[in-house]
Amino acid sequence: MTSRHATVLGGGIGGLTAAAALARHGWSVRLHERQPEIRALGAGIYLWDNGLFALDTIGALTEAADGAHKGPAFEVRAGSGKQLYRIPVNGEGQPRNYALLRDKLITALHKVARDVGVDLVTSSAAVAARPDGTVEFEGGGSESADLVVVADGVHSRVRDSLDLPYRRIRMTQGAARALVPSSPDYLPQADAAKSLEYFHGRRRFLYTPMTSESAYLAFTCDQNDAAMAGGHLDVRAWSRSFPQAARLVEAAAEVPLRWDTFEFIQLAGWSRGKVALLGDAAHAQPPYLGQGGGTAMTNAIALAENVSRRHVSLNEALRSWEASNRPAVEKTQRSSYRMRLLNPLPDRLRDPLLTAIGRSRGFIDSQVRSSHMRPRSSGN
Ligand SMILES: Cc1cc2nc3c(=O)[nH]c(=O)nc-3n(C[C@H](O)[C@H](O)[C@H](O)COP(=O)(O)OP(=O)(O)OC[C@H]3O[C@@H](n4cnc5c(N)ncnc54)[C@H](O)[C@@H]3O)c2cc1C
């Protein structure tokens, strides 16, 4: 049988995973990335079981997770430093949760895609896709494929060309992320290996001890927070909110920060004709659960499995891909979106609330349940 051809739009986490998975299933694949090179934006990323499983499926886990931080626990604390709840991870019977450098993740995905024969074209921006499998590019070129995978991120231009109804919520919060040089002086020794998230007012501060060279920080707040205006960090204001982490806040003032406003996207359908959409282009979510990338990869693996089933038309394969995977993806999205409700609560209410619900198995389970998500195919 001659191999079918797929065009993948976007060389991020979702697009690279889809391209590699399709090529492993025997498709000829060309991936177009708008930027002059395949590269990561952002600093670190948490991957839970589902994302790690996806990486393993395409053969990228060993390289991506080499040197990743595998902490003993994820701890949530009040601004004062008091522990509110704790999720033990990476132990026997516990969920896996690795913190990876984004660069390392994208490099590993890129390498696997190349190794399995994906044709990677950079400086190539798609402007539109048609249900018949035609893609149009900036500058006037076009190409046709048996399957087009749209993974061009939350601001997807290609999605907007498809006349596909969708809901897009631009949230009031966002985060500034940074990598700072590692130092034993930031935190007490007992905390150095933990992932810590502090809450104070409408601000959150995340610390992740990434590698021996760097730590990953995220400052989450309202986009109109004067202490993060224009992506500029007000060190005194953030140190007042998080006195336990003042040294980390000071370190962040010395390095570049990247700001992103959170978004939520839900499409009326995940495909149109020969075109399928995934990742942030199709199901963006705020990162409160650390699942946007994991979900993009899990769904990319599921897509490749479904469209590669023998004796099943593309139309039927795309329909069953969406039917079997959409409920789990949307459940994760909803759980993550719901966590915004913690933001307006005053500390005197939120701190005891988090302590109480952190003690209930159901709450922790609901946070980690999405990490068990597996790509689903409805046949072979
Ligand atoms: C603050 C923050 C923290 C996060 N933390 C986590 C976390 O801990 N764990 C987790 O799993 N997720 C996390 N996420 C979410 C995660 O980063 C995204 O869900 C993930 O990057 C989505 O991957 P994607 O491939 O769909 O899109 P992207 O990563 O945005 O990739 C899209 C790619 O398409 C390219 N492109 C754009 N337009 C075009 C075009 N017209 N033609 C061709 N190429 C194009 C872009 O250049 C880019 O390379 C976080 C997000 C934020 C904002």
Short mmCIF file of C-alpha atoms and ligand atoms in Angstrom, two decimals:
data_model
loop_
_atom_site.label_atom_id
_atom_site.label_comp_id
_atom_site.label_asym_id
_atom_site.label_seq_id
_atom_site.Cartn_x
_atom_site.Cartn_y
_atom_site.Cartn_z
CA MET A 1 0.00 0.00 0.00
CA THR A 2 1.42 3.46 -0.87
CA SER A 3 1.80 5.58 2.24
CA ARG A 4 -0.67 8.36 2.84
CA HIS A 5 0.61 11.91 3.21
CA ALA A 6 0.00 14.18 6.22
CA THR A 7 0.76 17.89 6.48
CA VAL A 8 1.25 19.10 10.06
CA LEU A 9 1.05 22.83 10.82
CA GLY A 10 3.03 23.97 13.87
CA GLY A 11 6.30 22.66 15.31
CA GLY A 12 5.35 22.90 19.00
CA ILE A 13 4.66 20.11 21.47
CA GLY A 14 1.44 18.94 19.79
CA GLY A 15 2.58 19.23 16.15
CA LEU A 16 5.93 17.48 16.65
CA THR A 17 4.27 14.64 18.59
CA ALA A 18 1.58 14.19 15.93
CA ALA A 19 4.17 14.26 13.13
CA ALA A 20 6.41 11.67 14.80
CA ALA A 21 3.46 9.42 15.71
CA LEU A 22 2.02 9.53 12.17
CA ALA A 23 5.43 8.77 10.64
CA ARG A 24 5.80 5.82 13.01
CA HIS A 25 2.46 4.53 11.69
CA GLY A 26 3.82 4.66 8.13
CA TRP A 27 2.54 8.03 6.93
CA SER A 28 4.77 10.32 4.89
CA VAL A 29 4.75 13.56 6.90
CA ARG A 30 5.75 17.16 6.26
CA LEU A 31 5.67 19.61 9.15
CA HIS A 32 5.59 23.39 8.63
CA GLU A 33 6.81 25.72 11.36
CA ARG A 34 6.38 29.48 11.06
CA GLN A 35 9.57 30.32 13.00
CA PRO A 36 13.03 30.10 11.37
CA GLU A 37 13.85 27.22 13.71
CA ILE A 38 12.05 24.67 15.88
CA ARG A 39 12.49 26.08 19.36
CA ALA A 40 10.84 26.20 22.75
CA LEU A 41 9.13 29.22 24.27
CA GLY A 42 8.79 29.39 28.05
CA ALA A 43 11.11 27.92 30.65
CA GLY A 44 10.07 24.66 32.29
CA ILE A 45 7.14 22.30 31.95
CA TYR A 46 5.55 19.73 34.23
CA LEU A 47 4.57 16.44 32.63
CA TRP A 48 2.39 13.91 34.37
CA ASP A 49 1.90 10.23 33.51
CA ASN A 50 -0.12 10.91 30.37
CA GLY A 51 2.49 13.21 28.79
CA LEU A 52 5.33 10.87 29.78
CA PHE A 53 3.41 7.94 28.30
CA ALA A 54 3.00 9.89 25.04
CA LEU A 55 6.72 10.68 24.91
CA ASP A 56 7.51 7.03 25.49
CA THR A 57 5.14 5.97 22.70
CA ILE A 58 7.08 7.94 20.09
CA GLY A 59 10.50 7.10 21.57
CA ALA A 60 11.32 10.57 22.95
CA LEU A 61 11.07 9.94 26.70
CA THR A 62 14.66 8.98 27.50
CA GLU A 63 16.13 12.06 25.86
CA ALA A 64 13.43 14.51 26.99
CA ALA A 65 13.53 13.36 30.62
CA ASP A 66 17.30 13.11 30.85
CA GLY A 67 18.19 15.29 33.86
CA ALA A 68 14.51 16.17 34.50
CA HIS A 69 13.56 17.01 38.07
CA LYS A 70 11.61 14.18 39.69
CA GLY A 71 10.64 15.66 43.03
CA PRO A 72 9.22 13.84 46.00
CA ALA A 73 6.16 16.09 46.30
CA PHE A 74 4.18 19.01 45.03
CA GLU A 75 3.43 21.29 47.97
CA VAL A 76 0.90 24.10 48.12
CA ARG A 77 1.54 26.78 50.72
CA ALA A 78 0.15 30.02 52.08
CA GLY A 79 2.20 33.16 51.42
CA SER A 80 3.43 32.87 55.03
CA GLY A 81 5.02 29.50 54.15
CA LYS A 82 2.45 27.36 56.01
CA GLN A 83 1.78 24.10 54.16
CA LEU A 84 -1.84 23.83 52.93
CA TYR A 85 -1.64 20.48 51.17
CA ARG A 86 0.84 18.15 49.55
CA ILE A 87 0.70 15.71 46.65
CA PRO A 88 3.39 13.03 46.93
CA VAL A 89 4.71 12.12 43.47
CA ASN A 90 7.16 9.75 41.80
CA GLY A 91 7.10 7.15 44.58
CA GLU A 92 5.74 3.62 44.49
CA GLY A 93 2.04 3.75 43.51
CA GLN A 94 2.11 7.56 43.17
CA PRO A 95 1.60 9.58 39.99
CA ARG A 96 4.69 10.40 37.98
CA ASN A 97 5.38 14.10 37.71
CA TYR A 98 8.58 15.27 36.01
CA ALA A 99 9.68 18.86 35.49
CA LEU A 100 11.53 19.24 32.19
CA LEU A 101 13.33 22.08 30.51
CA ARG A 102 11.16 23.12 27.57
CA ASP A 103 14.25 23.32 25.37
CA LYS A 104 15.11 19.75 26.18
CA LEU A 105 11.56 18.56 25.47
CA ILE A 106 11.35 20.29 22.09
CA THR A 107 14.87 19.13 21.14
CA ALA A 108 13.91 15.51 21.94
CA LEU A 109 10.64 15.75 19.96
CA HIS A 110 12.44 17.41 17.05
CA LYS A 111 15.11 14.71 16.99
CA VAL A 112 12.58 11.86 17.02
CA ALA A 113 10.55 13.52 14.25
CA ARG A 114 13.71 13.84 12.12
CA ASP A 115 14.80 10.27 12.88
CA VAL A 116 11.48 8.80 11.77
CA GLY A 117 11.63 10.71 8.49
CA VAL A 118 9.40 13.75 9.04
CA ASP A 119 10.20 16.47 6.49
CA LEU A 120 10.58 19.60 8.65
CA VAL A 121 10.12 22.92 6.89
CA THR A 122 10.86 26.09 8.90
CA SER A 123 10.05 29.74 8.09
CA SER A 124 6.84 28.39 6.58
CA ALA A 125 3.65 30.00 7.89
CA ALA A 126 0.31 28.49 6.93
CA VAL A 127 -2.53 30.94 6.43
CA ALA A 128 -5.45 28.63 5.68
CA ALA A 129 -6.55 25.01 5.41
CA ARG A 130 -9.48 23.70 3.39
CA PRO A 131 -11.63 20.64 4.19
CA ASP A 132 -10.37 19.01 0.94
CA GLY A 133 -6.84 18.85 2.43
CA THR A 134 -5.36 21.91 0.73
CA VAL A 135 -3.13 24.20 2.78
CA GLU A 136 -2.19 27.72 1.74
CA PHE A 137 0.98 29.43 2.88
CA GLU A 138 2.16 32.98 3.32
CA GLY A 139 3.80 34.03 0.06
CA GLY A 140 1.21 32.21 -2.07
CA GLY A 141 2.30 28.54 -2.14
CA SER A 142 -0.06 25.66 -1.41
CA GLU A 143 0.04 21.88 -0.94
CA SER A 144 -2.43 19.02 -0.61
CA ALA A 145 -2.53 16.14 1.84
CA ASP A 146 -4.66 13.15 2.77
CA LEU A 147 -4.71 14.57 6.32
CA VAL A 148 -3.91 18.04 7.64
CA VAL A 149 -3.11 18.40 11.36
CA VAL A 150 -3.53 21.93 12.68
CA ALA A 151 -1.37 22.46 15.80
CA ASP A 152 -0.43 26.11 15.45
CA GLY A 153 -1.17 27.09 19.02
CA VAL A 154 -3.68 29.16 20.92
CA HIS A 155 -3.70 32.09 18.43
CA SER A 156 -4.20 29.64 15.53
CA ARG A 157 -4.63 31.49 12.26
CA VAL A 158 -5.46 28.28 10.43
CA ARG A 159 -8.33 27.48 12.83
CA ASP A 160 -9.80 30.85 12.02
CA SER A 161 -9.70 30.07 8.26
CA LEU A 162 -11.89 26.99 8.71
CA ASP A 163 -15.16 28.66 9.58
CA LEU A 164 -15.48 26.39 12.60
CA PRO A 165 -17.54 27.77 15.49
CA TYR A 166 -15.64 27.89 18.78
CA ARG A 167 -15.64 29.41 22.24
CA ARG A 168 -12.60 31.41 23.29
CA ILE A 169 -12.26 32.84 26.78
CA ARG A 170 -9.39 35.21 27.44
CA MET A 171 -8.87 34.87 31.17
CA THR A 172 -8.04 37.66 33.59
CA GLN A 173 -4.91 35.86 34.80
CA GLY A 174 -1.62 34.97 33.21
CA ALA A 175 1.90 34.10 34.27
CA ALA A 176 5.45 35.33 33.83
CA ARG A 177 7.96 32.50 33.64
CA ALA A 178 11.72 32.46 34.08
CA LEU A 179 14.73 30.25 34.63
CA VAL A 180 17.11 31.49 37.31
CA PRO A 181 20.57 30.11 38.09
CA SER A 182 20.45 27.44 40.85
CA SER A 183 21.70 28.36 44.29
CA PRO A 184 21.61 26.65 47.71
CA ASP A 185 20.83 30.06 49.25
CA TYR A 186 17.28 30.51 47.95
CA LEU A 187 15.39 28.22 50.31
CA PRO A 188 15.97 26.11 53.42
CA GLN A 189 17.71 22.81 52.64
CA ALA A 190 14.55 20.78 53.43
CA ASP A 191 12.64 22.57 50.64
CA ALA A 192 15.28 22.62 47.94
CA ALA A 193 14.09 19.45 46.13
CA LYS A 194 10.34 20.18 46.29
CA SER A 195 8.02 21.83 43.83
CA LEU A 196 6.37 24.61 45.81
CA GLU A 197 3.39 26.78 44.98
CA TYR A 198 2.58 29.70 47.26
CA PHE A 199 -0.77 31.53 47.28
CA HIS A 200 -1.24 35.10 48.43
CA GLY A 201 -4.19 37.28 47.45
CA ARG A 202 -4.66 36.94 43.69
CA ARG A 203 -0.99 36.04 43.22
CA ARG A 204 0.70 32.65 43.08
CA PHE A 205 4.37 31.89 43.00
CA LEU A 206 5.76 28.58 41.74
CA TYR A 207 9.25 27.27 42.40
CA THR A 208 10.67 24.18 40.69
CA PRO A 209 14.24 23.01 41.23
CA MET A 210 14.83 22.17 37.57
CA THR A 211 18.46 21.07 37.04
CA SER A 212 21.78 21.52 38.82
CA GLU A 213 22.13 24.77 36.81
CA SER A 214 18.69 26.31 36.96
CA ALA A 215 15.39 26.63 38.79
CA TYR A 216 12.05 27.36 37.10
CA LEU A 217 9.85 30.13 38.50
CA ALA A 218 6.33 31.20 37.54
CA PHE A 219 4.62 34.37 38.78
CA THR A 220 0.85 34.01 38.28
CA CYS A 221 -1.38 37.05 38.73
CA ASP A 222 -4.08 39.18 37.13
CA GLN A 223 -2.91 40.74 33.91
CA ASN A 224 -3.63 44.20 35.35
CA ASP A 225 -1.54 43.55 38.50
CA ALA A 226 0.62 46.68 38.78
CA ALA A 227 3.44 44.56 40.22
CA MET A 228 3.81 42.79 36.85
CA ALA A 229 2.91 45.68 34.52
CA GLY A 230 4.23 45.13 30.99
CA GLY A 231 6.02 41.97 32.15
CA HIS A 232 8.11 44.07 34.56
CA LEU A 233 8.52 42.43 37.96
CA ASP A 234 8.10 44.65 41.04
CA VAL A 235 10.52 42.85 43.35
CA ARG A 236 9.42 44.61 46.53
CA ALA A 237 5.72 43.92 45.98
CA TRP A 238 6.25 40.22 45.16
CA SER A 239 8.70 39.79 48.07
CA ARG A 240 6.10 41.25 50.40
CA SER A 241 3.55 38.72 49.09
CA PHE A 242 6.00 35.80 49.38
CA PRO A 243 8.60 36.61 52.06
CA GLN A 244 9.72 32.94 52.17
CA ALA A 245 10.73 33.20 48.52
CA ALA A 246 12.19 36.72 48.54
CA ARG A 247 15.60 35.56 47.33
CA LEU A 248 14.05 33.80 44.37
CA VAL A 249 12.04 36.90 43.49
CA GLU A 250 15.25 38.95 43.57
CA ALA A 251 16.96 36.41 41.31
CA ALA A 252 14.11 36.69 38.80
CA ALA A 253 14.72 40.43 38.47
CA GLU A 254 18.05 39.60 36.79
CA VAL A 255 16.73 37.35 34.01
CA PRO A 256 14.27 37.69 31.11
CA LEU A 257 10.62 36.90 31.92
CA ARG A 258 8.03 35.62 29.45
CA TRP A 259 4.42 36.67 30.04
CA ASP A 260 1.39 34.71 28.72
CA THR A 261 -2.27 35.44 29.41
CA PHE A 262 -4.28 32.25 30.01
CA GLU A 263 -6.93 31.15 27.54
CA PHE A 264 -9.66 28.55 27.25
CA ILE A 265 -10.70 27.25 23.82
CA GLN A 266 -13.41 24.79 22.88
CA LEU A 267 -14.24 23.95 19.26
CA ALA A 268 -17.65 22.87 17.96
CA GLY A 269 -15.81 19.95 16.33
CA TRP A 270 -12.20 18.78 16.19
CA SER A 271 -12.17 18.22 12.43
CA ARG A 272 -13.50 19.52 9.13
CA GLY A 273 -13.18 17.18 6.15
CA LYS A 274 -9.51 16.12 5.99
CA VAL A 275 -8.41 18.68 8.62
CA ALA A 276 -7.95 17.81 12.31
CA LEU A 277 -7.10 20.30 15.06
CA LEU A 278 -5.32 19.58 18.35
CA GLY A 279 -3.29 21.11 21.16
CA ASP A 280 -3.88 24.71 22.19
CA ALA A 281 -5.45 25.48 18.78
CA ALA A 282 -8.30 23.13 19.70
CA HIS A 283 -8.41 22.77 23.48
CA ALA A 284 -6.30 25.40 25.26
CA GLN A 285 -6.67 25.52 29.03
CA PRO A 286 -5.18 27.58 31.88
CA PRO A 287 -2.09 25.84 33.29
CA TYR A 288 -3.35 25.45 36.88
CA LEU A 289 -3.16 21.64 36.47
CA GLY A 290 -0.05 21.62 34.25
CA GLN A 291 -1.87 19.61 31.59
CA GLY A 292 -2.01 21.67 28.34
CA GLY A 293 1.12 20.09 26.87
CA GLY A 294 0.34 16.61 28.23
CA THR A 295 -3.14 16.80 26.74
CA ALA A 296 -1.78 17.99 23.37
CA MET A 297 0.63 15.03 23.21
CA THR A 298 -1.90 12.44 24.39
CA ASN A 299 -4.38 13.63 21.81
CA ALA A 300 -1.75 13.65 19.04
CA ILE A 301 -0.95 9.99 19.76
CA ALA A 302 -4.66 9.15 19.76
CA LEU A 303 -5.15 10.91 16.41
CA ALA A 304 -2.28 9.01 14.79
CA GLU A 305 -3.63 5.69 16.10
CA ASN A 306 -7.17 6.34 14.92
CA VAL A 307 -6.34 7.55 11.40
CA SER A 308 -3.92 4.66 10.88
CA ARG A 309 -6.51 1.91 11.47
CA ARG A 310 -6.86 -0.31 8.42
CA HIS A 311 -10.09 -0.44 6.42
CA VAL A 312 -11.50 2.64 8.20
CA SER A 313 -12.24 5.78 6.20
CA LEU A 314 -10.61 9.03 7.31
CA ASN A 315 -14.02 10.46 8.03
CA GLU A 316 -14.94 7.58 10.34
CA ALA A 317 -11.47 7.60 11.99
CA LEU A 318 -11.70 11.32 12.80
CA ARG A 319 -15.20 10.89 14.13
CA SER A 320 -14.18 8.05 16.45
CA TRP A 321 -10.98 9.91 17.51
CA GLU A 322 -13.09 12.81 18.72
CA ALA A 323 -15.81 10.63 20.26
CA SER A 324 -13.31 8.55 22.27
CA ASN A 325 -10.90 11.29 23.36
CA ARG A 326 -12.90 14.47 23.71
CA PRO A 327 -14.66 13.64 27.00
CA ALA A 328 -11.36 13.07 28.87
CA VAL A 329 -9.69 16.13 27.34
CA GLU A 330 -12.65 18.36 28.19
CA LYS A 331 -12.86 17.00 31.72
CA THR A 332 -9.25 18.04 32.28
CA GLN A 333 -9.91 21.44 30.70
CA ARG A 334 -12.93 22.00 32.92
CA SER A 335 -11.07 20.96 36.10
CA SER A 336 -8.28 23.33 35.27
CA TYR A 337 -10.64 26.18 34.39
CA ARG A 338 -12.58 25.65 37.62
CA MET A 339 -9.42 26.28 39.64
CA ARG A 340 -9.67 29.98 38.72
CA LEU A 341 -12.43 30.14 41.36
CA LEU A 342 -9.72 30.08 44.02
CA ASN A 343 -8.34 33.42 42.82
CA PRO A 344 -10.89 35.90 44.23
CA LEU A 345 -11.08 34.22 47.67
CA PRO A 346 -9.43 36.15 50.49
CA ASP A 347 -6.51 34.26 52.11
CA ARG A 348 -8.42 33.87 55.40
CA LEU A 349 -11.01 31.77 53.52
CA ARG A 350 -8.83 30.13 50.89
CA ASP A 351 -6.08 28.89 53.24
CA PRO A 352 -8.38 26.81 55.50
CA LEU A 353 -10.39 25.73 52.47
CA LEU A 354 -7.28 24.41 50.69
CA THR A 355 -6.16 22.71 53.91
CA ALA A 356 -9.54 21.01 54.30
CA ILE A 357 -9.97 19.92 50.70
CA GLY A 358 -6.32 18.88 50.54
CA ARG A 359 -7.12 16.35 53.26
CA SER A 360 -9.99 14.89 51.24
CA ARG A 361 -8.89 12.12 48.89
CA GLY A 362 -11.43 13.26 46.29
CA PHE A 363 -9.78 16.63 45.71
CA ILE A 364 -6.28 15.26 45.22
CA ASP A 365 -7.66 12.47 43.05
CA SER A 366 -9.47 14.98 40.86
CA GLN A 367 -6.18 16.85 40.40
CA VAL A 368 -4.21 13.79 39.39
CA ARG A 369 -6.95 11.83 37.62
CA SER A 370 -6.27 13.61 34.36
CA SER A 371 -2.70 12.38 34.59
CA HIS A 372 -3.98 8.84 33.93
CA MET A 373 -5.53 9.89 30.61
CA ARG A 374 -4.56 7.51 27.83
CA PRO A 375 -4.93 7.97 24.09
CA ARG A 376 -7.96 6.02 22.89
CA SER A 377 -8.54 4.28 19.63
CA SER A 378 -11.79 2.45 18.99
CA GLY A 379 -10.45 -0.47 16.98
CA ASN A 380 -7.42 -1.79 15.11
C1 LIG B 1 2.38 29.89 31.96
C2 LIG B 1 2.15 28.54 31.32
C3 LIG B 1 2.57 27.40 31.98
C4 LIG B 1 2.31 26.14 31.42
N1 LIG B 1 2.72 25.02 32.10
C5 LIG B 1 2.44 23.80 31.60
C6 LIG B 1 2.85 22.62 32.29
O1 LIG B 1 3.50 22.69 33.34
N2 LIG B 1 2.52 21.41 31.76
C7 LIG B 1 1.83 21.30 30.58
O2 LIG B 1 1.57 20.17 30.13
N3 LIG B 1 1.44 22.41 29.89
C8 LIG B 1 1.73 23.65 30.37
N4 LIG B 1 1.35 24.76 29.67
C9 LIG B 1 0.58 24.59 28.42
C10 LIG B 1 1.48 24.20 27.25
O3 LIG B 1 2.57 25.08 27.12
C11 LIG B 1 0.65 24.24 25.95
O4 LIG B 1 -0.56 23.54 26.16
C12 LIG B 1 1.42 23.58 24.81
O5 LIG B 1 2.58 24.32 24.51
C13 LIG B 1 0.52 23.51 23.57
O6 LIG B 1 1.25 22.95 22.51
P1 LIG B 1 0.83 23.24 21.00
O7 LIG B 1 1.77 22.46 20.17
O8 LIG B 1 -0.62 23.05 20.84
O9 LIG B 1 1.06 24.80 20.79
P2 LIG B 1 2.41 25.64 20.85
O10 LIG B 1 3.35 25.06 21.83
O11 LIG B 1 1.98 27.06 21.01
O12 LIG B 1 3.06 25.44 19.39
C14 LIG B 1 2.50 26.02 18.25
C15 LIG B 1 3.58 26.11 17.18
O13 LIG B 1 2.98 26.51 15.94
C16 LIG B 1 3.78 27.49 15.34
N5 LIG B 1 2.89 28.30 14.48
C17 LIG B 1 2.04 29.27 14.87
N6 LIG B 1 1.36 29.73 13.80
C18 LIG B 1 1.79 29.02 12.73
C19 LIG B 1 1.44 29.02 11.35
N7 LIG B 1 0.51 29.88 10.88
N8 LIG B 1 2.07 28.16 10.52
C20 LIG B 1 3.01 27.29 10.98
N9 LIG B 1 3.39 27.26 12.29
C21 LIG B 1 2.76 28.09 13.14
C22 LIG B 1 4.37 28.27 16.51
O14 LIG B 1 5.52 29.00 16.13
C23 LIG B 1 4.67 27.13 17.48
O15 LIG B 1 5.93 26.57 17.25
C24 LIG B 1 1.61 26.03 30.19
C25 LIG B 1 1.20 27.19 29.52
C26 LIG B 1 1.47 28.44 30.08
C27 LIG B 1 1.01 29.67 29.33
#
